[in-house]
């Protein structure tokens, strides 16, 4: 140990006061850099940083410039509504996340100036000598100088599912972090034993600090929804600009009034922009967040809900996500008539304690006690009451532990530990009722059996006992080494079992075309066997890739990665993203944080996840269960499907509005629809029926479809053709009604304007019924079963009639009294587009 003290310029009495001050000045506070909390202003900016909002702002500016104040104010109201809704939902998500954070400061015991004292862990400096016991969090990276029964839970750092034994003997400097048995790492926790260790690194220089630095450097790609809305907005801008320039040029050459041309350009702007799109998209995503919260999934921002729907691959941890994160006795292999002795050893040679009907302590000890209580509660209680007079604690050097208990007729010596260690202290075994001496063949048989179980991913330990007379009690009580000439009982295999609900969830993912890849810090054999048990391996994938063997060219060769470090997890995420996958990444430890941030969807565990992992993730699983991820993906797909439906619904009648204005303006140089009329109509149609579509329950077979191509736009060429068809059908009948009213009925342009408005208004409201799937029944389908559709239609029709009959509104909207023949024409122009579109859908299945 002198070499350790010397290398850190300290001693077994710890550092002195002056040296502590000097080192604190040199190394700083033992604290990680905290990622800045998203400010309220940042949340606000993220709501308006949206391409459709930019279009609305442009339309608002044009309205102000040309004095159309009502239109400008109406657009401002739309923008405010969208911003408030999005801001409130993201603020609530952040508040929920803040509630998960622990506020208690970490203290630790340190030896300074030859005395032990308790200090705030942030005051530690390299060279400090710390004293830790079972249950303590490790406050800094440290080299162990003494250890008793020491095991550490390193799962937050390495992903190792079981506590790791620690020791003091030197190891090679090139050893991977997960195998550095002489080191303690900041953020891990002592499971058993006690230790003294010299602090070697603090703050950002610790292993966790290095990972934290990688988190800061890990980039975040723009989410798919933003990319696609950007493309859609650019298309709309070109369409609007092209039509406005063409019309203005044509009208100017024809010598038409400039004011009419400008007013028509404004009408086109209003007609082309789906004012309700941001509101409906925001509310649909927000409703998705609330639905997911009911399913134990906390989503941190709205856009992540949509990204879930496009996920094509999930990189998942093993421990606690696929498995239960607890050990159970899986397999017993005992010598004949040794069951009774195994039961005694399992209960007696055990340091786990009872707490709330469960057991606390080493997971293996807890598993043995659980087994014992389930087998025979009365016998279990009797054995737990026996007096323990001596013990030989578990030591990472001997790899075993032993106890001596006083029974009615004898002193019972029990031992458990590594199979090799048990065989070394045993001299006999039972063959039936006969006690026989062990030989080399017997030892080799059990070593082979140990290897066989270990190769299947089980943690294997051996058991042995010896009985002495009660007269030897006092001698055994004082004896330091009593594990000798033991009788070998057999071995037991333990495993972290697969969750009962994981098989169905993985099967659902396979049907949905989502690839599942296991990325764990656990041992390769364990990972591979769990992967085989849940049928995780894909076609042509047979093995597991160890972190030390990971290369860019072999990443796609397997579905299981083991013993990977944080930088390798980043490489794996980046590799699949380059291949065009939308990657979801689960994680709970500090070591997962960089990859969680890099992934398209970072999924942290709420129960056992570290704060660092939760801070960088996009969503948090409150129950740590993989099936919750599948539910989230399903909800994301439903929302994506709904968003697509209401965009198609909105753009198809916006296209109809453009065609109506263009068709009549270019031919008759009338303005068939006034800007304020269009804005009033679009605020109704864009929000209420579209919103009803946006909160639909989705297709029953949505998880039987393959994920959409991440590069595929929100609207495909086929979708544009369908929308164009719908829009042309609506516009043909509305233009026809306008022309017939003007030429056939001899009505004035003001009356024709009203006929065009109400034909279009009722027609585009009923157009929502065209949004059923092509293979659904014409009368019984998702749309007709959606009660919100009928509520929306009732509200909108009421609002339209109020606009016509209430003088205040009718004057603002330029409505006049219409004759009965006009209303008959409106009725025809309303129903014929619906019948035509439904016929087209039924015949061509579009």
CSV table of N, CA and C in Angstrom, one decimal, residues 639-754:
chain,number,residue,atom,x,y,z
A,639,UNK,N,-50.3,8.8,-33.6
A,639,UNK,CA,-50.2,10.3,-33.8
A,639,UNK,C,-49.7,10.6,-35.2
A,640,UNK,N,-48.7,9.9,-35.6
A,640,UNK,CA,-48.1,10.2,-37.0
A,640,UNK,C,-49.2,10.0,-38.0
A,641,UNK,N,-49.9,8.9,-37.9
A,641,UNK,CA,-51.0,8.6,-38.8
A,641,UNK,C,-52.1,9.7,-38.8
A,642,UNK,N,-52.4,10.2,-37.6
A,642,UNK,CA,-53.4,11.2,-37.4
A,642,UNK,C,-52.9,12.5,-38.0
A,643,UNK,N,-51.7,12.9,-37.7
A,643,UNK,CA,-51.1,14.1,-38.3
A,643,UNK,C,-51.2,14.1,-39.8
A,644,UNK,N,-50.8,12.9,-40.4
A,644,UNK,CA,-50.9,12.8,-41.8
A,644,UNK,C,-52.3,13.0,-42.4
A,645,UNK,N,-53.3,12.4,-41.6
A,645,UNK,CA,-54.7,12.6,-42.1
A,645,UNK,C,-55.1,14.0,-42.0
A,646,UNK,N,-54.8,14.7,-40.9
A,646,UNK,CA,-55.4,16.1,-40.9
A,646,UNK,C,-54.6,17.0,-41.8
A,647,UNK,N,-53.3,16.7,-42.1
A,647,UNK,CA,-52.6,17.5,-43.1
A,647,UNK,C,-53.2,17.3,-44.5
A,648,UNK,N,-53.5,16.1,-44.8
A,648,UNK,CA,-54.2,15.8,-46.1
A,648,UNK,C,-55.5,16.5,-46.1
A,649,UNK,N,-56.3,16.4,-45.0
A,649,UNK,CA,-57.6,17.0,-45.0
A,649,UNK,C,-57.4,18.5,-45.2
A,650,UNK,N,-56.5,19.2,-44.5
A,650,UNK,CA,-56.4,20.6,-44.6
A,650,UNK,C,-55.9,21.0,-46.0
A,651,UNK,N,-54.8,20.4,-46.4
A,651,UNK,CA,-54.2,20.8,-47.7
A,651,UNK,C,-55.1,20.6,-48.9
A,652,UNK,N,-55.9,19.5,-48.8
A,652,UNK,CA,-56.8,19.2,-50.0
A,652,UNK,C,-57.9,20.4,-50.2
A,653,UNK,N,-58.5,20.9,-49.1
A,653,UNK,CA,-59.4,21.9,-49.3
A,653,UNK,C,-58.7,23.3,-49.4
A,654,UNK,N,-57.5,23.4,-48.9
A,654,UNK,CA,-56.7,24.7,-49.2
A,654,UNK,C,-56.4,24.7,-50.7
A,655,UNK,N,-56.1,23.6,-51.2
A,655,UNK,CA,-55.8,23.5,-52.7
A,655,UNK,C,-57.1,23.9,-53.4
A,656,UNK,N,-58.3,23.4,-52.9
A,656,UNK,CA,-59.6,23.8,-53.5
A,656,UNK,C,-59.8,25.3,-53.5
A,657,UNK,N,-59.4,25.9,-52.4
A,657,UNK,CA,-59.6,27.4,-52.2
A,657,UNK,C,-58.7,28.1,-53.2
A,658,UNK,N,-57.5,27.6,-53.4
A,658,UNK,CA,-56.6,28.3,-54.4
A,658,UNK,C,-57.1,28.1,-55.8
A,659,UNK,N,-57.6,26.9,-56.1
A,659,UNK,CA,-58.2,26.7,-57.5
A,659,UNK,C,-59.4,27.6,-57.7
A,660,UNK,N,-60.3,27.7,-56.7
A,660,UNK,CA,-61.5,28.5,-56.8
A,660,UNK,C,-61.1,29.9,-57.1
A,661,UNK,N,-60.2,30.5,-56.3
A,661,UNK,CA,-59.8,31.9,-56.4
A,661,UNK,C,-59.2,32.1,-57.8
A,662,UNK,N,-58.2,31.1,-58.2
A,662,UNK,CA,-57.5,31.2,-59.4
A,662,UNK,C,-58.5,31.1,-60.6
A,663,UNK,N,-59.4,30.1,-60.6
A,663,UNK,CA,-60.3,29.8,-61.7
A,663,UNK,C,-61.2,31.0,-62.0
A,664,UNK,N,-61.8,31.6,-60.9
A,664,UNK,CA,-62.7,32.7,-61.1
A,664,UNK,C,-62.0,34.0,-61.3
A,665,UNK,N,-60.9,34.2,-60.6
A,665,UNK,CA,-60.2,35.5,-60.8
A,665,UNK,C,-59.5,35.6,-62.1
A,666,UNK,N,-59.0,34.5,-62.7
A,666,UNK,CA,-58.3,34.6,-64.0
A,666,UNK,C,-59.3,34.7,-65.1
A,667,UNK,N,-60.5,34.2,-64.9
A,667,UNK,CA,-61.5,34.2,-66.0
A,667,UNK,C,-62.5,35.4,-65.9
A,668,UNK,N,-63.0,35.6,-64.7
A,668,UNK,CA,-64.1,36.6,-64.5
A,668,UNK,C,-63.6,37.9,-63.8
A,669,UNK,N,-62.4,37.8,-63.3
A,669,UNK,CA,-61.8,38.9,-62.5
A,669,UNK,C,-62.7,39.4,-61.4
A,670,UNK,N,-63.4,38.4,-60.8
A,670,UNK,CA,-64.2,38.6,-59.6
A,670,UNK,C,-63.3,38.0,-58.5
A,671,UNK,N,-63.5,38.5,-57.2
A,671,UNK,CA,-62.9,37.8,-56.1
A,671,UNK,C,-63.9,37.0,-55.4
A,672,UNK,N,-64.0,35.6,-55.6
A,672,UNK,CA,-65.0,34.8,-55.2
A,672,UNK,C,-65.1,34.6,-53.6
A,673,UNK,N,-63.9,34.7,-53.0
A,673,UNK,CA,-63.8,34.6,-51.6
A,673,UNK,C,-62.9,35.7,-51.0
A,674,UNK,N,-63.5,36.4,-50.0
A,674,UNK,CA,-62.7,37.5,-49.4
A,674,UNK,C,-61.8,37.0,-48.4
A,675,UNK,N,-60.6,37.7,-48.1
A,675,UNK,CA,-59.6,37.2,-47.2
A,675,UNK,C,-60.2,36.9,-45.8
A,676,UNK,N,-61.0,37.8,-45.2
A,676,UNK,CA,-61.6,37.6,-43.9
A,676,UNK,C,-62.5,36.4,-43.9
A,677,UNK,N,-63.3,36.2,-45.0
A,677,UNK,CA,-64.1,35.0,-45.1
A,677,UNK,C,-63.3,33.7,-45.0
A,678,UNK,N,-62.2,33.7,-45.8
A,678,UNK,CA,-61.3,32.6,-45.8
A,678,UNK,C,-60.7,32.3,-44.5
A,679,UNK,N,-60.3,33.4,-43.8
A,679,UNK,CA,-59.6,33.2,-42.5
A,679,UNK,C,-60.6,32.6,-41.5
A,680,UNK,N,-61.9,33.2,-41.5
A,680,UNK,CA,-62.9,32.6,-40.6
A,680,UNK,C,-63.2,31.2,-40.9
A,681,UNK,N,-63.3,30.8,-42.2
A,681,UNK,CA,-63.6,29.5,-42.5
A,681,UNK,C,-62.5,28.5,-42.2
A,682,UNK,N,-61.2,29.0,-42.5
A,682,UNK,CA,-60.1,28.1,-42.2
A,682,UNK,C,-59.8,27.9,-40.7
A,683,UNK,N,-60.2,29.0,-39.9
A,683,UNK,CA,-60.0,28.8,-38.5
A,683,UNK,C,-61.0,27.7,-37.9
A,684,UNK,N,-62.1,27.7,-38.5
A,684,UNK,CA,-63.1,26.6,-38.2
A,684,UNK,C,-62.6,25.2,-38.6
A,685,UNK,N,-62.4,25.1,-40.0
A,685,UNK,CA,-62.1,23.8,-40.5
A,685,UNK,C,-60.7,23.3,-40.1
A,686,UNK,N,-59.7,24.3,-40.1
A,686,UNK,CA,-58.3,23.9,-39.8
A,686,UNK,C,-58.2,23.4,-38.4
A,687,UNK,N,-59.1,23.9,-37.5
A,687,UNK,CA,-58.9,23.5,-36.1
A,687,UNK,C,-59.8,22.4,-35.6
A,688,UNK,N,-61.1,22.5,-35.8
A,688,UNK,CA,-62.0,21.6,-35.1
A,688,UNK,C,-62.1,20.2,-35.8
A,689,UNK,N,-62.5,20.1,-37.0
A,689,UNK,CA,-62.5,18.8,-37.6
A,689,UNK,C,-61.1,18.2,-37.7
A,690,UNK,N,-60.1,19.1,-38.0
A,690,UNK,CA,-58.7,18.5,-38.0
A,690,UNK,C,-58.3,18.0,-36.7
A,691,UNK,N,-58.7,18.8,-35.6
A,691,UNK,CA,-58.3,18.4,-34.3
A,691,UNK,C,-59.0,17.0,-33.9
A,692,UNK,N,-60.2,16.9,-34.3
A,692,UNK,CA,-60.9,15.6,-34.1
A,692,UNK,C,-60.2,14.5,-34.8
A,693,UNK,N,-59.7,14.7,-36.0
A,693,UNK,CA,-58.9,13.7,-36.7
A,693,UNK,C,-57.6,13.4,-35.9
A,694,UNK,N,-57.0,14.5,-35.3
A,694,UNK,CA,-55.8,14.4,-34.7
A,694,UNK,C,-55.8,13.6,-33.4
A,695,UNK,N,-57.0,13.4,-32.8
A,695,UNK,CA,-57.1,12.7,-31.5
A,695,UNK,C,-57.8,11.3,-31.7
A,696,UNK,N,-57.8,10.9,-33.0
A,696,UNK,CA,-58.4,9.6,-33.2
A,696,UNK,C,-57.6,8.4,-32.6
A,697,UNK,N,-58.3,7.3,-32.5
A,697,UNK,CA,-57.6,6.1,-31.8
A,697,UNK,C,-56.7,5.3,-32.7
A,698,UNK,N,-56.7,5.6,-34.0
A,698,UNK,CA,-55.8,5.0,-34.9
A,698,UNK,C,-56.3,3.6,-35.4
A,699,UNK,N,-55.6,3.1,-36.4
A,699,UNK,CA,-55.9,1.8,-37.0
A,699,UNK,C,-55.7,0.7,-36.0
A,700,UNK,N,-56.5,-0.4,-36.1
A,700,UNK,CA,-56.4,-1.5,-35.2
A,700,UNK,C,-55.1,-2.3,-35.5
A,701,UNK,N,-54.7,-2.2,-36.8
A,701,UNK,CA,-53.5,-3.0,-37.2
A,701,UNK,C,-52.3,-2.2,-37.4
A,702,UNK,N,-52.2,-1.0,-36.7
A,702,UNK,CA,-51.1,-0.1,-36.9
A,702,UNK,C,-49.7,-0.7,-36.5
A,703,UNK,N,-49.7,-1.6,-35.6
A,703,UNK,CA,-48.4,-2.3,-35.2
A,703,UNK,C,-48.1,-3.5,-36.0
A,704,UNK,N,-48.9,-3.7,-37.1
A,704,UNK,CA,-48.6,-4.8,-38.0
A,704,UNK,C,-48.0,-4.3,-39.3
A,705,UNK,N,-47.8,-2.9,-39.3
A,705,UNK,CA,-47.2,-2.3,-40.5
A,705,UNK,C,-45.8,-2.0,-40.3
A,706,UNK,N,-45.0,-2.0,-41.3
A,706,UNK,CA,-43.5,-1.7,-41.2
A,706,UNK,C,-43.4,-0.2,-41.0
A,707,UNK,N,-42.3,0.2,-40.3
A,707,UNK,CA,-42.1,1.6,-40.1
A,707,UNK,C,-41.9,2.3,-41.5
A,708,UNK,N,-42.3,3.6,-41.5
A,708,UNK,CA,-42.1,4.3,-42.7
A,708,UNK,C,-40.7,4.7,-43.0
A,709,UNK,N,-40.3,4.8,-44.2
A,709,UNK,CA,-38.9,5.2,-44.5
A,709,UNK,C,-38.7,6.6,-43.9
A,710,UNK,N,-37.6,6.7,-43.1
A,710,UNK,CA,-37.3,8.0,-42.4
A,710,UNK,C,-37.1,9.1,-43.4
A,711,UNK,N,-36.7,8.8,-44.6
A,711,UNK,CA,-36.5,9.9,-45.5
A,711,UNK,C,-37.7,10.2,-46.3
A,712,UNK,N,-38.8,9.4,-46.1
A,712,UNK,CA,-40.0,9.7,-46.8
A,712,UNK,C,-40.7,10.9,-46.3
A,713,UNK,N,-41.1,11.9,-47.1
A,713,UNK,CA,-41.7,13.1,-46.6
A,713,UNK,C,-43.1,12.8,-45.9
A,714,UNK,N,-43.6,13.8,-45.2
A,714,UNK,CA,-44.9,13.6,-44.6
A,714,UNK,C,-45.9,13.2,-45.6
A,715,UNK,N,-45.9,13.8,-46.7
A,715,UNK,CA,-46.8,13.5,-47.8
A,715,UNK,C,-46.1,13.0,-49.0
A,716,UNK,N,-46.4,11.8,-49.4
A,716,UNK,CA,-45.8,11.1,-50.6
A,716,UNK,C,-46.4,11.7,-51.9
A,717,UNK,N,-45.8,11.3,-53.0
A,717,UNK,CA,-46.4,11.7,-54.3
A,717,UNK,C,-47.8,11.2,-54.4
A,718,UNK,N,-48.0,10.0,-53.9
A,718,UNK,CA,-49.4,9.4,-54.0
A,718,UNK,C,-50.4,10.3,-53.2
A,719,UNK,N,-49.9,10.7,-52.0
A,719,UNK,CA,-50.8,11.6,-51.1
A,719,UNK,C,-51.1,12.9,-51.8
A,720,UNK,N,-50.1,13.5,-52.5
A,720,UNK,CA,-50.4,14.7,-53.2
A,720,UNK,C,-51.4,14.5,-54.4
A,721,UNK,N,-51.3,13.4,-55.0
A,721,UNK,CA,-52.3,13.1,-56.1
A,721,UNK,C,-53.7,12.9,-55.5
A,722,UNK,N,-53.8,12.2,-54.4
A,722,UNK,CA,-55.1,12.1,-53.7
A,722,UNK,C,-55.6,13.4,-53.3
A,723,UNK,N,-54.8,14.2,-52.6
A,723,UNK,CA,-55.2,15.6,-52.2
A,723,UNK,C,-55.6,16.4,-53.4
A,724,UNK,N,-54.8,16.3,-54.5
A,724,UNK,CA,-55.2,17.1,-55.7
A,724,UNK,C,-56.5,16.7,-56.2
A,725,UNK,N,-56.8,15.4,-56.2
A,725,UNK,CA,-58.1,14.8,-56.7
A,725,UNK,C,-59.2,15.4,-55.8
A,726,UNK,N,-59.1,15.3,-54.5
A,726,UNK,CA,-60.1,15.8,-53.6
A,726,UNK,C,-60.3,17.3,-53.8
A,727,UNK,N,-59.2,18.0,-53.9
A,727,UNK,CA,-59.3,19.5,-54.0
A,727,UNK,C,-60.0,19.8,-55.3
A,728,UNK,N,-59.7,19.2,-56.4
A,728,UNK,CA,-60.3,19.5,-57.7
A,728,UNK,C,-61.7,19.2,-57.7
A,729,UNK,N,-62.1,18.1,-57.1
A,729,UNK,CA,-63.6,17.7,-57.1
A,729,UNK,C,-64.3,18.8,-56.3
A,730,UNK,N,-63.8,19.3,-55.1
A,730,UNK,CA,-64.5,20.3,-54.4
A,730,UNK,C,-64.6,21.6,-55.2
A,731,UNK,N,-63.4,22.0,-55.8
A,731,UNK,CA,-63.4,23.3,-56.5
A,731,UNK,C,-64.2,23.3,-57.7
A,732,UNK,N,-64.3,22.2,-58.4
A,732,UNK,CA,-65.2,22.1,-59.6
A,732,UNK,C,-66.6,22.4,-59.3
A,733,UNK,N,-67.1,21.8,-58.2
A,733,UNK,CA,-68.5,22.0,-57.9
A,733,UNK,C,-68.8,23.4,-57.3
A,734,UNK,N,-67.8,24.0,-56.6
A,734,UNK,CA,-68.0,25.3,-56.0
A,734,UNK,C,-67.9,26.3,-57.1
A,735,UNK,N,-66.9,26.2,-58.1
A,735,UNK,CA,-66.8,27.1,-59.2
A,735,UNK,C,-68.1,27.0,-60.1
A,736,UNK,N,-68.6,25.7,-60.2
A,736,UNK,CA,-69.8,25.5,-61.0
A,736,UNK,C,-71.0,26.3,-60.4
A,737,UNK,N,-71.1,26.2,-59.0
A,737,UNK,CA,-72.2,26.9,-58.3
A,737,UNK,C,-72.1,28.4,-58.5
A,738,UNK,N,-70.8,28.9,-58.5
A,738,UNK,CA,-70.6,30.4,-58.6
A,738,UNK,C,-71.0,30.8,-60.0
A,739,UNK,N,-70.5,30.1,-61.0
A,739,UNK,CA,-70.8,30.4,-62.4
A,739,UNK,C,-72.3,30.3,-62.7
A,740,UNK,N,-73.0,29.2,-62.2
A,740,UNK,CA,-74.4,29.0,-62.4
A,740,UNK,C,-75.2,30.2,-61.8
A,741,UNK,N,-74.8,30.5,-60.6
A,741,UNK,CA,-75.5,31.6,-59.8
A,741,UNK,C,-75.4,32.9,-60.6
A,742,UNK,N,-74.2,33.2,-61.2
A,742,UNK,CA,-74.0,34.5,-61.9
A,742,UNK,C,-74.7,34.5,-63.2
A,743,UNK,N,-74.5,33.4,-64.0
A,743,UNK,CA,-75.0,33.4,-65.4
A,743,UNK,C,-76.4,32.8,-65.4
A,744,UNK,N,-76.6,31.7,-64.6
A,744,UNK,CA,-77.9,31.0,-64.7
A,744,UNK,C,-79.0,31.7,-63.9
A,745,UNK,N,-78.7,32.1,-62.7
A,745,UNK,CA,-79.7,32.7,-61.8
A,745,UNK,C,-79.6,34.2,-61.9
A,746,UNK,N,-78.6,34.8,-62.5
A,746,UNK,CA,-78.5,36.2,-62.7
A,746,UNK,C,-78.3,37.0,-61.4
A,747,UNK,N,-77.6,36.3,-60.4
A,747,UNK,CA,-77.3,37.0,-59.1
A,747,UNK,C,-76.1,37.9,-59.2
A,748,UNK,N,-76.0,38.8,-58.3
A,748,UNK,CA,-74.9,39.8,-58.3
A,748,UNK,C,-73.7,39.1,-57.7
A,749,UNK,N,-72.5,39.7,-58.0
A,749,UNK,CA,-71.2,39.1,-57.5
A,749,UNK,C,-71.3,38.9,-56.0
A,750,UNK,N,-71.9,39.8,-55.2
A,750,UNK,CA,-72.0,39.7,-53.7
A,750,UNK,C,-72.7,38.4,-53.3
A,751,UNK,N,-73.8,38.1,-54.0
A,751,UNK,CA,-74.6,36.9,-53.7
A,751,UNK,C,-73.8,35.7,-54.2
A,752,UNK,N,-73.2,35.8,-55.3
A,752,UNK,CA,-72.3,34.6,-55.8
A,752,UNK,C,-71.2,34.4,-54.8
A,753,UNK,N,-70.6,35.4,-54.3
A,753,UNK,CA,-69.6,35.3,-53.3
A,753,UNK,C,-70.1,34.4,-52.1
A,754,UNK,N,-71.3,34.8,-51.6
A,754,UNK,CA,-71.9,34.1,-50.5
A,754,UNK,C,-72.1,32.6,-50.8
